[in-house]
PDB file of C-alpha atoms in Angstrom:
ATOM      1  CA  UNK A   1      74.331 -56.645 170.845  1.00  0.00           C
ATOM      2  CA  UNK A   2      77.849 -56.939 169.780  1.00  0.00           C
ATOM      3  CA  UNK A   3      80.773 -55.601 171.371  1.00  0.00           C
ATOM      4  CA  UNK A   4      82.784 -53.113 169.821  1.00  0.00           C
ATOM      5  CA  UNK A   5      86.697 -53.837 170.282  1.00  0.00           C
ATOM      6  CA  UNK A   6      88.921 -51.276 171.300  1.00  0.00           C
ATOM      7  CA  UNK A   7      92.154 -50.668 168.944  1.00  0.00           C
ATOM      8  CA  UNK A   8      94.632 -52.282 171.167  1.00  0.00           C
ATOM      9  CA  UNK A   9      92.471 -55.629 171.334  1.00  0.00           C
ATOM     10  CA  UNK A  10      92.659 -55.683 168.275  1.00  0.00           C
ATOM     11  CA  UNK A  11      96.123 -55.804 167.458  1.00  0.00           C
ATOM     12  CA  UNK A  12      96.516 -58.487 170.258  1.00  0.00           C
ATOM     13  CA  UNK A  13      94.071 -60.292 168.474  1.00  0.00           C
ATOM     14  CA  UNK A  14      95.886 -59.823 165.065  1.00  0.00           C
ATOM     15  CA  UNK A  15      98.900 -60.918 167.053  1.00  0.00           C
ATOM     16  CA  UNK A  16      97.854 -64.062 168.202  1.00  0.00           C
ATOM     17  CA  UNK A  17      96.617 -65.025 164.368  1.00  0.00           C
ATOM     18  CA  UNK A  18      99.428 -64.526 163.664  1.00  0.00           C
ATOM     19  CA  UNK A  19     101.708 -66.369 165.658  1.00  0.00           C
ATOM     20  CA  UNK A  20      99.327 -69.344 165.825  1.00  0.00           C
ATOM     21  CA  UNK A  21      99.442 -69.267 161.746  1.00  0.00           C
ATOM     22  CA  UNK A  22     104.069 -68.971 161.951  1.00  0.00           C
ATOM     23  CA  UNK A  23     103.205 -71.727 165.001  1.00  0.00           C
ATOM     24  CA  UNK A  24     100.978 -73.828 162.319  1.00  0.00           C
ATOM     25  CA  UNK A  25     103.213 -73.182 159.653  1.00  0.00           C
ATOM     26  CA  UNK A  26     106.217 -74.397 161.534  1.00  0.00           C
ATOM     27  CA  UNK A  27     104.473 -77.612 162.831  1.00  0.00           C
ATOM     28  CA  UNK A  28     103.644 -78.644 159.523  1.00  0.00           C
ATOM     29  CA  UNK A  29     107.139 -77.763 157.963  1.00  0.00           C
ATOM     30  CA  UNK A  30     108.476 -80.259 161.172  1.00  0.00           C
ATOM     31  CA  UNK A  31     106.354 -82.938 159.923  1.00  0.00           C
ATOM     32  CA  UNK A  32     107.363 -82.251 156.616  1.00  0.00           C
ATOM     33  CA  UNK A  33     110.502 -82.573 157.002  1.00  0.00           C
ATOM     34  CA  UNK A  34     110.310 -85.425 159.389  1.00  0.00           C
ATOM     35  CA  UNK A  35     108.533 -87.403 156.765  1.00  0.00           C
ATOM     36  CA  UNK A  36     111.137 -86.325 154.263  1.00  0.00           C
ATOM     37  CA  UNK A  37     113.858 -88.025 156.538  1.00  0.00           C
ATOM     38  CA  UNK A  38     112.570 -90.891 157.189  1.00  0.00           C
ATOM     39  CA  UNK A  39     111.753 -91.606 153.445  1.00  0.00           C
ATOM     40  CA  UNK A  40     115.023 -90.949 152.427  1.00  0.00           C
ATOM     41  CA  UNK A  41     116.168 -93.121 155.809  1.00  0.00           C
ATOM     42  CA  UNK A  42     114.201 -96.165 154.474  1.00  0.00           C
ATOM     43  CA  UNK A  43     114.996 -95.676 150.407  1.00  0.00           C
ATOM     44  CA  UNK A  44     118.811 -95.239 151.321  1.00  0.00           C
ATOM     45  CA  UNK A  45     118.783 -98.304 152.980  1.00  0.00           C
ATOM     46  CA  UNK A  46     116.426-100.275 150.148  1.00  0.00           C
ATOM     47  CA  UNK A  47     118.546 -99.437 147.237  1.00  0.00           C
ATOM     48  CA  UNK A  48     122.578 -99.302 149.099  1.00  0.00           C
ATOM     49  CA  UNK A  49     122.761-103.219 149.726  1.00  0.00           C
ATOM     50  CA  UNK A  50     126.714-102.750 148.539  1.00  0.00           C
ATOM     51  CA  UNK A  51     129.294-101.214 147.795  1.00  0.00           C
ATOM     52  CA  UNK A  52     130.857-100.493 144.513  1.00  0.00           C
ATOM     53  CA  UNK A  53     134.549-101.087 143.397  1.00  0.00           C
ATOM     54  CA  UNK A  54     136.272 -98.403 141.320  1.00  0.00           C
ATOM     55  CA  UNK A  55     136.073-101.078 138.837  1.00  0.00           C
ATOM     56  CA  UNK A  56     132.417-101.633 139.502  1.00  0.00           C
ATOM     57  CA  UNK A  57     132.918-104.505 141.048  1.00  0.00           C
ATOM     58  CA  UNK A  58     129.521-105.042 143.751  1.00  0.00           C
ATOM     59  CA  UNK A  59     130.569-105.832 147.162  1.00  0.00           C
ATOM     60  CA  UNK A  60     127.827-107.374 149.798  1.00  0.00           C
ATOM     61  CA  UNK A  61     127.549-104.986 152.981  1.00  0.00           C
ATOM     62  CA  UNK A  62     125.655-108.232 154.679  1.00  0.00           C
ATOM     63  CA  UNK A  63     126.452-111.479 153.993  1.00  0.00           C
ATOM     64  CA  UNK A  64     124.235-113.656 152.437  1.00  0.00           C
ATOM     65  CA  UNK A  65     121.876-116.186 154.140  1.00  0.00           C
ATOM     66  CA  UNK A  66     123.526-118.853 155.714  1.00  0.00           C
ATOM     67  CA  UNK A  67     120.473-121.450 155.619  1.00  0.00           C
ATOM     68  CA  UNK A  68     120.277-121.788 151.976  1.00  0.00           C
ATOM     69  CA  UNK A  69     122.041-124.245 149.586  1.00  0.00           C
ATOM     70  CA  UNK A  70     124.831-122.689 147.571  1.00  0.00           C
ATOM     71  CA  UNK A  71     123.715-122.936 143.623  1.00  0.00           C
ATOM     72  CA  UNK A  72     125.694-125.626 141.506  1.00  0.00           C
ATOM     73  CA  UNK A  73     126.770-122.742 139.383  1.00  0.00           C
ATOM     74  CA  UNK A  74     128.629-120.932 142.056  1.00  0.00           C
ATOM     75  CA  UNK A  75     130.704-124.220 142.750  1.00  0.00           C
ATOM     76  CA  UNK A  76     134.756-124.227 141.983  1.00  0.00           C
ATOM     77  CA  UNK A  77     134.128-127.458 139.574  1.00  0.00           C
ATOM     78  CA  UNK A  78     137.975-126.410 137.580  1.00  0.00           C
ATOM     79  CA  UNK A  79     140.938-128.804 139.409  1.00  0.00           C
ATOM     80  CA  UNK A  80     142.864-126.272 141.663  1.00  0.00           C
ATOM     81  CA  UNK A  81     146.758-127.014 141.460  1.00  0.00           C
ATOM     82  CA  UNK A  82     148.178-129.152 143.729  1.00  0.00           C
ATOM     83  CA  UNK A  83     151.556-130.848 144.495  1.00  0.00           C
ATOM     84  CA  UNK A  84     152.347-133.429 141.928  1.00  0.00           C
ATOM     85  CA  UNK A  85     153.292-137.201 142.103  1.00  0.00           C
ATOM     86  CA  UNK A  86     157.176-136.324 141.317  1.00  0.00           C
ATOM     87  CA  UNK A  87     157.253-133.317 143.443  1.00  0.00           C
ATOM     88  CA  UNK A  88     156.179-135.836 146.325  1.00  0.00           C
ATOM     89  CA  UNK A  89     158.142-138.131 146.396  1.00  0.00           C
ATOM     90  CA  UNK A  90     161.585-135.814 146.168  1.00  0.00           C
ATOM     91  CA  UNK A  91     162.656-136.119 149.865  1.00  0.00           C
ATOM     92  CA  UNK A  92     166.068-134.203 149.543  1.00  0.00           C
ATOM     93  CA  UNK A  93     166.692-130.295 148.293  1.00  0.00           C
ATOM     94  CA  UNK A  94     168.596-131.240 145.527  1.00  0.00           C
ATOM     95  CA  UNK A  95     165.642-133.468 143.885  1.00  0.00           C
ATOM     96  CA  UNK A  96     163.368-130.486 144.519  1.00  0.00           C
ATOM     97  CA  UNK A  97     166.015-128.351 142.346  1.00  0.00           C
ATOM     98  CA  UNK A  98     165.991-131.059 140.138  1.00  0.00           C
ATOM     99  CA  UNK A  99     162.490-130.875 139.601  1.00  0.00           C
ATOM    100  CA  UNK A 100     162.525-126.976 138.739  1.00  0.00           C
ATOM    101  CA  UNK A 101     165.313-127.176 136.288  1.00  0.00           C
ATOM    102  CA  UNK A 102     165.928-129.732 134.108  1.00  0.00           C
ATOM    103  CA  UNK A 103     169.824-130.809 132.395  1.00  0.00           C
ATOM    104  CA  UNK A 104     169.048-128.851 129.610  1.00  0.00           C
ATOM    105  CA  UNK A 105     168.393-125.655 131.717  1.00  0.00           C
ATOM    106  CA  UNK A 106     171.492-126.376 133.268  1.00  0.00           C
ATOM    107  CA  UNK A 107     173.608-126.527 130.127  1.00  0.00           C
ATOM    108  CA  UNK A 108     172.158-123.304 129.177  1.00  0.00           C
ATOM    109  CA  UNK A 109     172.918-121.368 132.684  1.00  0.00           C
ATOM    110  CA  UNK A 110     176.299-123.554 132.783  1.00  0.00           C
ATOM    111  CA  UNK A 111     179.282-120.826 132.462  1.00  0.00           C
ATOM    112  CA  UNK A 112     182.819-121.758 130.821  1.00  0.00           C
TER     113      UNK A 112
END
């Protein structure tokens, strides 16, 4: 035969539901969320490999592997300036003015 409830059990019964339903309902929120983090944990760090220059230039946060071969088109193949025959073999100050300014720059500075 069944038992009939009293009133006040219930309401302790309805009371329980429904804290183990706000109890349920925050659990899965948590995990929600939690999931939500770590997704947007492991996409920030998949797509932001650099930074970006205000003019848009990409900077590297890592540098690159050091194991593999540089690519020929990365190579500096242009000749870089350097110091020039006649600019090394003046041995005194006055043939390194010499070198910079030539008589005809000096007739043209020259003051009467």
């Amino acid at each position: 035969m069944p038992v009939k409830k009293t009133g006040s059990e219930s309401e302790n019964e309805k009371k329980m539901l429904m804290s183990l339903r706000l109890v349920m309902h925050w659990t899965s929120l948590q995990l929600i969320l939690k999931n939500w983090l770590i997704l947007v944990l492991f996409l920030g760090h998949q797509v932001e490999k650099h930074y970006m220059g205000k003019n848009k230039t990409k900077w590297a946060k890592e540098p690159g592997p050091r194991n593999v071969r540089t690519r020929a088109e990365n190579l500096v193949t242009a000749i870089l300036p350097r110091i020039k025959r006649c600019a090394r073999d003046a041995k005194t100050p006055i043939d390194c003015f010499y070198l910079r300014f030539d008589d005809r720059m000096l007739n043209y500075i020259k003051v009467d």
